[in-house]
Amino acid sequence: MNYTDLKDKNLNELQVLLKEKKVLLFELKAKLKTMQLTNTSELRVAKKDIAKIQTAMTAAKAN
């Protein structure tokens, strides 16, 4: 996911996307605790995606 893809979306679309990513992060953390997660780099990617979405939301609110 690139920031350039996100900056064209409106605030409602970003909020929906943020909720989906947070649910995904929760599921990944649960899998990590139960030793079902094989690729731990997915956690880092999910966190970075959430940060990108939040940055795009801040920029959308400023405009």
Short mmCIF file of C-alpha atoms in Angstrom, two decimals:
data_model
loop_
_atom_site.label_atom_id
_atom_site.label_comp_id
_atom_site.label_asym_id
_atom_site.label_seq_id
_atom_site.Cartn_x
_atom_site.Cartn_y
_atom_site.Cartn_z
CA MET A 1 0.00 0.00 0.00
CA ASN A 2 1.44 3.35 -1.05
CA TYR A 3 0.62 6.74 0.38
CA THR A 4 -0.11 7.99 -3.13
CA ASP A 5 -2.99 5.50 -3.35
CA LEU A 6 -4.43 6.79 -0.08
CA LYS A 7 -4.24 10.54 -0.62
CA ASP A 8 -6.92 10.34 -3.33
CA LYS A 9 -9.49 8.72 -1.02
CA ASN A 10 -12.01 10.67 1.04
CA LEU A 11 -12.21 10.61 4.82
CA ASN A 12 -14.97 7.97 5.04
CA GLU A 13 -13.08 5.53 2.82
CA LEU A 14 -9.96 6.02 4.93
CA GLN A 15 -11.88 5.35 8.14
CA VAL A 16 -13.25 2.07 6.74
CA LEU A 17 -9.79 1.05 5.57
CA LEU A 18 -8.30 1.94 8.96
CA LYS A 19 -10.85 -0.23 10.76
CA GLU A 20 -10.08 -3.17 8.46
CA LYS A 21 -6.34 -2.83 9.06
CA LYS A 22 -6.79 -2.62 12.82
CA VAL A 23 -8.86 -5.81 12.78
CA LEU A 24 -6.16 -7.47 10.68
CA LEU A 25 -3.49 -6.35 13.17
CA PHE A 26 -5.55 -7.77 16.05
CA GLU A 27 -5.88 -11.10 14.24
CA LEU A 28 -2.15 -11.20 13.49
CA LYS A 29 -1.31 -10.52 17.14
CA ALA A 30 -3.67 -13.31 18.23
CA LYS A 31 -2.03 -15.70 15.77
CA LEU A 32 1.39 -14.68 17.07
CA LYS A 33 0.37 -15.47 20.65
CA THR A 34 -0.99 -18.89 19.67
CA MET A 35 2.12 -19.71 17.58
CA GLN A 36 0.13 -19.85 14.32
CA LEU A 37 1.85 -16.90 12.64
CA THR A 38 4.69 -18.04 10.41
CA ASN A 39 5.57 -14.73 8.75
CA THR A 40 6.11 -12.20 11.54
CA SER A 41 6.95 -9.41 9.10
CA GLU A 42 3.20 -9.14 8.43
CA LEU A 43 2.89 -7.37 11.79
CA ARG A 44 5.30 -4.65 10.73
CA VAL A 45 3.56 -4.21 7.38
CA ALA A 46 0.15 -3.89 9.05
CA LYS A 47 1.45 -1.30 11.51
CA LYS A 48 3.03 0.73 8.72
CA ASP A 49 -0.20 0.59 6.70
CA ILE A 50 -2.13 1.91 9.70
CA ALA A 51 0.36 4.76 10.07
CA LYS A 52 0.04 5.63 6.37
CA ILE A 53 -3.75 5.68 6.63
CA GLN A 54 -3.63 7.90 9.70
CA THR A 55 -1.27 10.29 7.92
CA ALA A 56 -3.63 10.46 4.94
CA MET A 57 -6.56 11.10 7.29
CA THR A 58 -4.71 14.00 8.92
CA ALA A 59 -3.93 15.47 5.51
CA ALA A 60 -7.56 15.04 4.43
CA LYS A 61 -8.81 16.84 7.54
CA ALA A 62 -6.42 19.75 6.94
CA ASN A 63 -7.79 20.32 3.42
#
